[in-house]
Amino acid sequence: MIAEYGFSAPAELGMTLEEVQTPCLVIDMSALEHNLKTMADQVVGMGVRLRVHAKAHKSVDIAKLQQVIGGACGICCQKVSEAEVFVRAGFRDVLITNEVRQPSKIDRMARLALGGARVLCCVDDLENVAELSEGASKYGVQIECLVEFDCGGGRCGVKSEDEVLKIAIAIEAARNLKFAGIQAYQGKAQHIQVYSERRDAIAISTAQVAEVKVHLETAGLSCDIVGGGGTGTFAFEGGSGVYNELQCGTYALMDADYNRVESAEGVCQPMFKNALFILTSVMSKTKRGIAVCDAGLKTHAVDSGLPKMFERTDVEFIHCADEHGAINDPQDKLCINDQLLLVPGHCDPTCNLHDFFVCMRDHKVEALWPISARGKLL
Ligand SMILES: *Cc1c(COP(=O)(O)O)cnc(C)c1O
């Protein structure tokens, strides 16, 4: 493995955790498998499809596992460049949950469908319909379009059912495009900690989406896909009878921010286990009460809060600089080269910083997975 990837690889197969170079990302394979199977059971129970969001992990290997044991019917990507990685790796059904506007990107997206993959994207502007139609016609391929409805996220998407209908009719009439349904992701509701508040937010958005759907059907347009939902709210969209495709991403790996989101019983996300960790080691211990580790801002994202110590309360991650992490160590327990497992605050931008996942099972490195779509910004 080292030979294959050069010296930048943090580990070799068969190594124990103590032998792995830090800082790096570690996956607990049995926790990952638990999460994928749990979600697969959930969607079967609700009678909806699961189109996993690959932006969370950006890994071809995880997405494949999501299809094989995780019940996924296809994947979501956020960028054309991400979609290119997954289509080239053999994925046949890829939704870009975003608007695609630059002519060069529309061109690249159209080319993705050349090999026969089903390619979908979101639209929230009438003018985009002609642009997409031209791009798809150039290559003689079909692009399927979901009209994005802003159901409370306040990001992309149109706000009224009439606007949705207008765009949907234009898509249906456009050469080489197909109207595929509604994209309605309530991103803001995902991390509402209190269960009843989260449920109420989705009740409001789902009622709006239901009206949009009926409005389209009244005009003779049926929705193959009504998509949305994430790790925090999927049970509400999935049980609504309105949505038929869920787009959960974080559930596979989990992070500290989602650990704070409470279930109906008032406990913090017991359904999914922490499968992703930053492995860091202590590199300086010169002061009482403080240790310094090698996991800084270039190792993990702190936009959703600092990382949490995994299954340890005697020490705490308290501060982050470029390449250093400060750890509160009141009993001065930590020594040089002691390893710590941190649960990242926010998994998506953390994964994007690394080249590899070091996959552990039974205390041994089982696999080294490249983070296939890391850094894909275009
Ligand atoms: C990020 C994202 C998701 C997945 O959300 P998680 O909270 O990671 O499960 C779903 N849909 C869209 C459109 C997203 O951008």
CSV table of C-alpha atoms and ligand atoms in Angstrom, one decimal:
chain,number,residue,atom,x,y,z
A,1,MET,CA,0.0,0.0,0.0
A,2,ILE,CA,2.8,2.4,0.9
A,3,ALA,CA,4.4,1.4,-2.5
A,4,GLU,CA,1.1,2.1,-4.3
A,5,TYR,CA,0.4,5.5,-2.8
A,6,GLY,CA,3.9,6.8,-1.9
A,7,PHE,CA,4.9,8.1,1.5
A,8,SER,CA,1.8,10.2,2.0
A,9,ALA,CA,-0.2,7.2,3.0
A,10,PRO,CA,-0.7,7.1,6.8
A,11,ALA,CA,-0.8,3.3,7.2
A,12,GLU,CA,-0.3,-0.1,5.7
A,13,LEU,CA,-2.6,-3.0,5.8
A,14,GLY,CA,-2.4,-5.1,8.9
A,15,MET,CA,-0.9,-2.3,11.1
A,16,THR,CA,-2.3,-1.7,14.6
A,17,LEU,CA,-3.6,1.7,15.4
A,18,GLU,CA,-0.3,2.5,17.4
A,19,GLU,CA,1.6,2.1,14.1
A,20,VAL,CA,-0.5,4.5,12.1
A,21,GLN,CA,0.9,7.9,11.3
A,22,THR,CA,-1.0,10.9,12.6
A,23,PRO,CA,-3.0,13.0,12.0
A,24,CYS,CA,-5.3,10.9,9.9
A,25,LEU,CA,-8.9,9.9,9.5
A,26,VAL,CA,-9.9,6.5,10.9
A,27,ILE,CA,-13.1,4.6,10.1
A,28,ASP,CA,-14.4,2.0,12.5
A,29,MET,CA,-15.7,-0.5,9.9
A,30,SER,CA,-18.2,-2.3,12.1
A,31,ALA,CA,-19.7,1.1,13.2
A,32,LEU,CA,-19.9,2.1,9.5
A,33,GLU,CA,-21.6,-1.2,8.6
A,34,HIS,CA,-24.0,-0.8,11.5
A,35,ASN,CA,-25.0,2.7,10.3
A,36,LEU,CA,-25.5,1.6,6.7
A,37,LYS,CA,-27.7,-1.4,7.7
A,38,THR,CA,-29.7,0.7,10.2
A,39,MET,CA,-30.6,3.2,7.5
A,40,ALA,CA,-31.3,0.5,5.0
A,41,ASP,CA,-33.8,-1.0,7.5
A,42,GLN,CA,-35.3,2.4,8.1
A,43,VAL,CA,-36.0,3.2,4.5
A,44,VAL,CA,-37.5,-0.3,3.9
A,45,GLY,CA,-39.8,0.3,6.8
A,46,MET,CA,-41.0,3.6,5.4
A,47,GLY,CA,-41.3,2.4,1.8
A,48,VAL,CA,-39.1,5.1,0.3
A,49,ARG,CA,-35.9,5.2,-1.7
A,50,LEU,CA,-32.5,6.2,-0.3
A,51,ARG,CA,-30.3,8.3,-2.5
A,52,VAL,CA,-27.3,8.8,-0.3
A,53,HIS,CA,-25.5,12.1,-0.3
A,54,ALA,CA,-21.8,11.4,-1.2
A,55,LYS,CA,-20.7,14.9,-0.4
A,56,ALA,CA,-20.5,13.8,3.3
A,57,HIS,CA,-17.6,11.3,2.7
A,58,LYS,CA,-16.6,11.8,-1.0
A,59,SER,CA,-15.6,8.2,-1.1
A,60,VAL,CA,-16.3,5.8,-3.9
A,61,ASP,CA,-15.7,2.8,-1.5
A,62,ILE,CA,-18.3,4.0,1.0
A,63,ALA,CA,-20.8,4.8,-1.7
A,64,LYS,CA,-20.4,1.4,-3.2
A,65,LEU,CA,-21.0,-0.2,0.3
A,66,GLN,CA,-24.1,2.0,0.6
A,67,GLN,CA,-25.4,0.5,-2.6
A,68,VAL,CA,-24.4,-3.1,-1.7
A,69,ILE,CA,-25.5,-3.3,2.0
A,70,GLY,CA,-27.1,0.1,2.6
A,71,GLY,CA,-30.1,0.0,0.3
A,72,ALA,CA,-29.1,3.0,-1.8
A,73,CYS,CA,-30.8,3.3,-5.2
A,74,GLY,CA,-28.4,6.0,-6.3
A,75,ILE,CA,-26.3,8.9,-5.0
A,76,CYS,CA,-26.3,12.6,-4.7
A,77,CYS,CA,-23.4,14.9,-5.4
A,78,GLN,CA,-23.0,18.6,-4.9
A,79,LYS,CA,-20.7,19.6,-7.7
A,80,VAL,CA,-20.2,18.4,-11.3
A,81,SER,CA,-16.6,17.6,-10.4
A,82,GLU,CA,-17.8,15.3,-7.6
A,83,ALA,CA,-20.3,13.6,-10.0
A,84,GLU,CA,-17.5,13.0,-12.5
A,85,VAL,CA,-15.5,11.1,-9.9
A,86,PHE,CA,-18.5,8.8,-9.1
A,87,VAL,CA,-19.7,8.3,-12.7
A,88,ARG,CA,-16.2,7.4,-13.8
A,89,ALA,CA,-16.1,4.9,-10.9
A,90,GLY,CA,-19.2,3.2,-12.3
A,91,PHE,CA,-22.2,4.9,-10.6
A,92,ARG,CA,-25.1,4.9,-12.9
A,93,ASP,CA,-27.7,7.2,-11.2
A,94,VAL,CA,-26.3,10.5,-10.0
A,95,LEU,CA,-28.3,13.6,-8.9
A,96,ILE,CA,-26.4,16.8,-8.5
A,97,THR,CA,-28.4,18.5,-5.7
A,98,ASN,CA,-27.5,21.9,-7.0
A,99,GLU,CA,-28.0,24.4,-9.8
A,100,VAL,CA,-25.5,24.1,-12.7
A,101,ARG,CA,-25.1,27.4,-14.4
A,102,GLN,CA,-21.7,27.9,-15.9
A,103,PRO,CA,-21.7,26.9,-19.6
A,104,SER,CA,-18.5,24.8,-19.2
A,105,LYS,CA,-20.1,22.9,-16.3
A,106,ILE,CA,-23.3,22.3,-18.1
A,107,ASP,CA,-21.1,20.9,-20.9
A,108,ARG,CA,-19.2,18.6,-18.5
A,109,MET,CA,-22.5,17.4,-16.9
A,110,ALA,CA,-23.9,16.6,-20.3
A,111,ARG,CA,-20.9,14.6,-21.2
A,112,LEU,CA,-21.3,12.5,-18.0
A,113,ALA,CA,-24.5,11.1,-19.5
A,114,LEU,CA,-22.7,9.9,-22.7
A,115,GLY,CA,-21.8,6.6,-21.2
A,116,GLY,CA,-25.4,5.9,-20.3
A,117,ALA,CA,-25.5,7.1,-16.7
A,118,ARG,CA,-28.7,8.7,-15.5
A,119,VAL,CA,-27.7,12.3,-14.7
A,120,LEU,CA,-30.0,14.6,-12.8
A,121,CYS,CA,-29.7,18.2,-11.6
A,122,CYS,CA,-31.7,20.9,-9.9
A,123,VAL,CA,-33.3,24.0,-11.5
A,124,ASP,CA,-34.6,27.1,-9.9
A,125,ASP,CA,-34.6,29.6,-12.8
A,126,LEU,CA,-36.5,29.5,-16.1
A,127,GLU,CA,-33.4,30.8,-18.0
A,128,ASN,CA,-31.4,27.7,-16.9
A,129,VAL,CA,-33.9,25.4,-18.8
A,130,ALA,CA,-32.7,26.6,-22.2
A,131,GLU,CA,-29.1,26.5,-21.2
A,132,LEU,CA,-29.4,22.9,-20.0
A,133,SER,CA,-31.4,21.9,-23.0
A,134,GLU,CA,-28.7,23.2,-25.3
A,135,GLY,CA,-26.0,21.4,-23.4
A,136,ALA,CA,-27.8,18.1,-23.4
A,137,SER,CA,-28.8,18.4,-27.1
A,138,LYS,CA,-25.2,19.1,-28.1
A,139,TYR,CA,-24.3,15.5,-27.0
A,140,GLY,CA,-27.7,13.9,-27.8
A,141,VAL,CA,-28.1,12.9,-24.2
A,142,GLN,CA,-30.9,13.4,-21.7
A,143,ILE,CA,-30.6,15.4,-18.5
A,144,GLU,CA,-33.3,14.9,-15.9
A,145,CYS,CA,-34.3,18.0,-13.9
A,146,LEU,CA,-35.8,18.5,-10.5
A,147,VAL,CA,-37.3,21.8,-9.8
A,148,GLU,CA,-35.9,23.1,-6.5
A,149,PHE,CA,-38.4,24.4,-4.1
A,150,ASP,CA,-37.2,26.4,-1.1
A,151,CYS,CA,-39.2,24.8,1.7
A,152,GLY,CA,-37.5,26.7,4.5
A,153,GLY,CA,-33.8,26.3,3.9
A,154,GLY,CA,-33.5,29.8,2.6
A,155,ARG,CA,-30.8,28.8,0.1
A,156,CYS,CA,-31.5,27.9,-3.6
A,157,GLY,CA,-35.0,27.2,-4.9
A,158,VAL,CA,-38.1,29.1,-5.8
A,159,LYS,CA,-40.7,30.0,-3.1
A,160,SER,CA,-44.1,29.5,-4.8
A,161,GLU,CA,-45.9,26.6,-6.4
A,162,ASP,CA,-46.6,28.7,-9.5
A,163,GLU,CA,-42.9,29.3,-10.1
A,164,VAL,CA,-42.3,25.6,-9.7
A,165,LEU,CA,-45.0,24.8,-12.2
A,166,LYS,CA,-43.7,27.3,-14.8
A,167,ILE,CA,-40.2,25.8,-14.7
A,168,ALA,CA,-41.6,22.3,-14.7
A,169,ILE,CA,-43.6,23.0,-17.9
A,170,ALA,CA,-40.6,24.5,-19.6
A,171,ILE,CA,-38.5,21.5,-18.7
A,172,GLU,CA,-41.1,19.1,-20.1
A,173,ALA,CA,-41.2,21.1,-23.3
A,174,ALA,CA,-37.4,21.4,-23.7
A,175,ARG,CA,-35.4,19.2,-26.0
A,176,ASN,CA,-33.3,16.5,-24.3
A,177,LEU,CA,-34.6,17.4,-20.8
A,178,LYS,CA,-37.0,15.4,-18.7
A,179,PHE,CA,-39.0,16.8,-15.7
A,180,ALA,CA,-38.2,14.4,-12.9
A,181,GLY,CA,-39.9,16.0,-9.9
A,182,ILE,CA,-39.2,18.2,-6.9
A,183,GLN,CA,-36.0,18.9,-4.9
A,184,ALA,CA,-37.0,20.1,-1.4
A,185,TYR,CA,-34.3,19.8,1.2
A,186,GLN,CA,-34.9,21.6,4.5
A,187,GLY,CA,-31.2,22.0,5.4
A,188,LYS,CA,-31.8,24.4,8.3
A,189,ALA,CA,-33.9,21.9,10.2
A,190,GLN,CA,-31.4,19.1,10.3
A,191,HIS,CA,-29.5,20.2,13.4
A,192,ILE,CA,-32.4,21.5,15.5
A,193,GLN,CA,-31.6,19.7,18.7
A,194,VAL,CA,-35.0,19.3,20.3
A,195,TYR,CA,-37.0,16.5,18.6
A,196,SER,CA,-40.4,18.2,18.7
A,197,GLU,CA,-39.0,21.5,17.2
A,198,ARG,CA,-37.3,19.5,14.4
A,199,ARG,CA,-40.5,17.6,13.8
A,200,ASP,CA,-42.6,20.8,13.7
A,201,ALA,CA,-40.2,22.4,11.2
A,202,ILE,CA,-40.5,19.5,8.8
A,203,ALA,CA,-44.3,19.4,9.3
A,204,ILE,CA,-44.4,22.9,7.9
A,205,SER,CA,-42.1,22.3,5.0
A,206,THR,CA,-43.7,18.9,4.1
A,207,ALA,CA,-47.1,20.6,3.9
A,208,GLN,CA,-45.7,23.1,1.4
A,209,VAL,CA,-44.1,20.4,-0.7
A,210,ALA,CA,-47.4,18.5,-0.7
A,211,GLU,CA,-49.2,21.6,-2.1
A,212,VAL,CA,-46.5,22.0,-4.8
A,213,LYS,CA,-46.9,18.3,-5.7
A,214,VAL,CA,-50.7,18.6,-6.0
A,215,HIS,CA,-50.3,21.8,-8.1
A,216,LEU,CA,-48.0,20.0,-10.5
A,217,GLU,CA,-50.3,16.9,-10.7
A,218,THR,CA,-53.3,19.1,-11.4
A,219,ALA,CA,-51.5,20.5,-14.4
A,220,GLY,CA,-50.8,16.9,-15.6
A,221,LEU,CA,-47.2,16.7,-14.4
A,222,SER,CA,-46.3,13.7,-12.1
A,223,CYS,CA,-43.2,13.6,-9.9
A,224,ASP,CA,-41.0,10.6,-10.3
A,225,ILE,CA,-38.9,12.0,-7.4
A,226,VAL,CA,-39.8,14.1,-4.4
A,227,GLY,CA,-36.5,14.3,-2.8
A,228,GLY,CA,-35.0,15.8,0.4
A,229,GLY,CA,-34.3,14.9,4.0
A,230,GLY,CA,-31.0,14.4,5.8
A,231,THR,CA,-29.6,12.6,8.8
A,232,GLY,CA,-31.5,14.9,11.3
A,233,THR,CA,-35.0,14.7,9.8
A,234,PHE,CA,-35.2,11.8,7.4
A,235,ALA,CA,-37.8,9.9,9.5
A,236,PHE,CA,-40.2,12.8,9.2
A,237,GLU,CA,-39.9,13.2,5.4
A,238,GLY,CA,-39.8,9.4,5.0
A,239,GLY,CA,-43.0,9.0,6.9
A,240,SER,CA,-44.8,11.9,5.3
A,241,GLY,CA,-46.3,10.2,2.3
A,242,VAL,CA,-45.1,13.2,0.3
A,243,TYR,CA,-41.4,12.4,-0.2
A,244,ASN,CA,-40.3,9.2,-1.9
A,245,GLU,CA,-36.5,9.7,-1.9
A,246,LEU,CA,-34.3,10.6,1.1
A,247,GLN,CA,-30.8,12.1,0.7
A,248,CYS,CA,-29.1,11.4,4.0
A,249,GLY,CA,-25.3,11.7,4.1
A,250,THR,CA,-23.8,12.2,7.5
A,251,TYR,CA,-25.5,9.1,9.0
A,252,ALA,CA,-22.8,6.8,7.5
A,253,LEU,CA,-19.9,8.4,9.5
A,254,MET,CA,-21.6,10.8,12.0
A,255,ASP,CA,-19.9,13.7,13.7
A,256,ALA,CA,-20.0,15.6,17.0
A,257,ASP,CA,-22.6,18.1,15.7
A,258,TYR,CA,-25.1,15.4,14.9
A,259,ASN,CA,-24.3,13.7,18.2
A,260,ARG,CA,-26.1,16.6,19.8
A,261,VAL,CA,-29.3,16.1,17.9
A,262,GLU,CA,-31.9,14.5,20.1
A,263,SER,CA,-34.2,11.6,19.3
A,264,ALA,CA,-37.8,11.3,20.5
A,265,GLU,CA,-36.6,9.9,23.8
A,266,GLY,CA,-34.4,12.9,24.3
A,267,VAL,CA,-31.2,11.1,23.8
A,268,CYS,CA,-28.5,12.2,21.4
A,269,GLN,CA,-28.6,10.2,18.1
A,270,PRO,CA,-28.5,6.7,19.5
A,271,MET,CA,-29.5,5.2,16.1
A,272,PHE,CA,-26.1,5.9,14.4
A,273,LYS,CA,-22.6,5.2,15.8
A,274,ASN,CA,-19.5,7.4,15.5
A,275,ALA,CA,-17.7,5.7,12.7
A,276,LEU,CA,-15.3,8.5,11.8
A,277,PHE,CA,-12.4,9.7,14.0
A,278,ILE,CA,-9.4,11.9,13.7
A,279,LEU,CA,-6.5,10.0,15.0
A,280,THR,CA,-4.0,12.5,16.6
A,281,SER,CA,-1.0,12.1,18.8
A,282,VAL,CA,0.6,14.2,21.5
A,283,MET,CA,3.7,16.0,20.3
A,284,SER,CA,4.4,18.5,23.1
A,285,LYS,CA,3.8,18.4,26.9
A,286,THR,CA,5.8,21.2,28.4
A,287,LYS,CA,3.1,22.8,30.6
A,288,ARG,CA,1.0,21.6,33.5
A,289,GLY,CA,-2.6,20.9,32.6
A,290,ILE,CA,-2.1,21.2,28.8
A,291,ALA,CA,-1.0,18.8,26.1
A,292,VAL,CA,-0.5,19.7,22.4
A,293,CYS,CA,-1.5,17.4,19.6
A,294,ASP,CA,-1.0,17.3,15.8
A,295,ALA,CA,-4.6,17.9,14.8
A,296,GLY,CA,-5.2,21.5,13.8
A,297,LEU,CA,-7.4,23.4,11.4
A,298,LYS,CA,-5.7,21.7,8.4
A,299,THR,CA,-6.8,18.3,9.8
A,300,HIS,CA,-10.4,19.0,10.7
A,301,ALA,CA,-13.2,21.5,10.3
A,302,VAL,CA,-14.4,23.5,13.3
A,303,ASP,CA,-17.3,25.4,11.7
A,304,SER,CA,-19.8,23.3,13.8
A,305,GLY,CA,-17.7,23.3,16.9
A,306,LEU,CA,-14.5,21.7,18.2
A,307,PRO,CA,-14.0,17.9,18.0
A,308,LYS,CA,-15.0,15.7,21.0
A,309,MET,CA,-12.9,13.1,22.7
A,310,PHE,CA,-14.2,9.7,21.9
A,311,GLU,CA,-15.3,7.8,25.1
A,312,ARG,CA,-13.0,9.9,27.3
A,313,THR,CA,-14.0,12.6,29.7
A,314,ASP,CA,-10.7,13.1,31.6
A,315,VAL,CA,-9.2,15.2,28.7
A,316,GLU,CA,-10.8,17.8,26.4
A,317,PHE,CA,-9.9,19.4,23.1
A,318,ILE,CA,-10.1,23.1,23.8
A,319,HIS,CA,-8.3,25.1,21.1
A,320,CYS,CA,-7.3,24.8,17.5
A,321,ALA,CA,-4.5,26.5,15.4
A,322,ASP,CA,-3.3,25.7,11.9
A,323,GLU,CA,-1.4,22.5,12.8
A,324,HIS,CA,-1.8,22.3,16.6
A,325,GLY,CA,-4.6,21.3,18.9
A,326,ALA,CA,-4.6,22.2,22.6
A,327,ILE,CA,-5.9,19.6,25.0
A,328,ASN,CA,-6.9,20.3,28.5
A,329,ASP,CA,-5.3,17.6,30.6
A,330,PRO,CA,-5.9,18.6,34.2
A,331,GLN,CA,-4.4,15.4,35.7
A,332,ASP,CA,-1.4,15.5,33.4
A,333,LYS,CA,-2.1,12.0,32.1
A,334,LEU,CA,-1.0,12.5,28.6
A,335,CYS,CA,2.5,11.7,27.4
A,336,ILE,CA,4.4,12.2,24.1
A,337,ASN,CA,3.1,10.1,21.3
A,338,ASP,CA,-0.1,9.1,23.2
A,339,GLN,CA,-2.8,8.7,20.6
A,340,LEU,CA,-6.3,10.2,20.9
A,341,LEU,CA,-9.4,9.5,18.9
A,342,LEU,CA,-11.4,12.7,18.2
A,343,VAL,CA,-15.0,12.8,16.8
A,344,PRO,CA,-14.9,15.7,14.3
A,345,GLY,CA,-17.3,18.6,14.7
A,346,HIS,CA,-18.5,18.4,11.1
A,347,CYS,CA,-17.7,15.4,9.0
A,348,ASP,CA,-18.1,16.8,5.4
A,349,PRO,CA,-15.5,19.5,5.3
A,350,THR,CA,-13.2,17.3,7.5
A,351,CYS,CA,-13.2,14.4,5.0
A,352,ASN,CA,-12.4,17.0,2.3
A,353,LEU,CA,-9.1,17.7,3.9
A,354,HIS,CA,-7.7,14.2,3.7
A,355,ASP,CA,-6.4,11.8,1.1
A,356,PHE,CA,-7.3,8.6,2.8
A,357,PHE,CA,-9.5,6.8,5.3
A,358,VAL,CA,-7.7,4.3,7.4
A,359,CYS,CA,-10.3,1.5,7.9
A,360,MET,CA,-9.9,-0.4,11.1
A,361,ARG,CA,-11.5,-3.7,12.1
A,362,ASP,CA,-10.5,-5.7,15.2
A,363,HIS,CA,-7.7,-3.3,16.0
A,364,LYS,CA,-6.1,-3.9,12.6
A,365,VAL,CA,-5.9,-1.8,9.4
A,366,GLU,CA,-8.3,-3.6,7.0
A,367,ALA,CA,-8.2,-1.2,4.1
A,368,LEU,CA,-6.9,2.2,3.0
A,369,TRP,CA,-9.6,4.0,1.0
A,370,PRO,CA,-8.7,7.0,-1.0
A,371,ILE,CA,-11.1,10.0,-0.5
A,372,SER,CA,-11.9,9.9,-4.1
A,373,ALA,CA,-13.6,13.3,-4.6
A,374,ARG,CA,-11.7,15.4,-2.0
A,375,GLY,CA,-10.9,18.9,-3.2
A,376,LYS,CA,-13.4,18.7,-6.1
A,377,LEU,CA,-14.6,22.3,-6.1
A,378,LEU,CA,-15.6,22.9,-9.7
B,1,LIG,C1,-25.9,17.8,2.6
B,1,LIG,C2,-27.2,17.5,2.0
B,1,LIG,C3,-27.9,16.4,2.4
B,1,LIG,C4,-27.4,15.4,3.5
B,1,LIG,O1,-27.5,15.9,4.8
B,1,LIG,P1,-26.9,15.2,6.0
B,1,LIG,O2,-27.3,16.1,7.1
B,1,LIG,O3,-25.4,15.1,5.8
B,1,LIG,O4,-27.5,13.8,6.1
B,1,LIG,C5,-29.1,16.1,1.8
B,1,LIG,N1,-29.6,16.8,0.8
B,1,LIG,C6,-28.9,17.9,0.3
B,1,LIG,C7,-29.4,18.7,-0.8
B,1,LIG,C8,-27.7,18.3,0.9
B,1,LIG,O5,-27.0,19.4,0.5
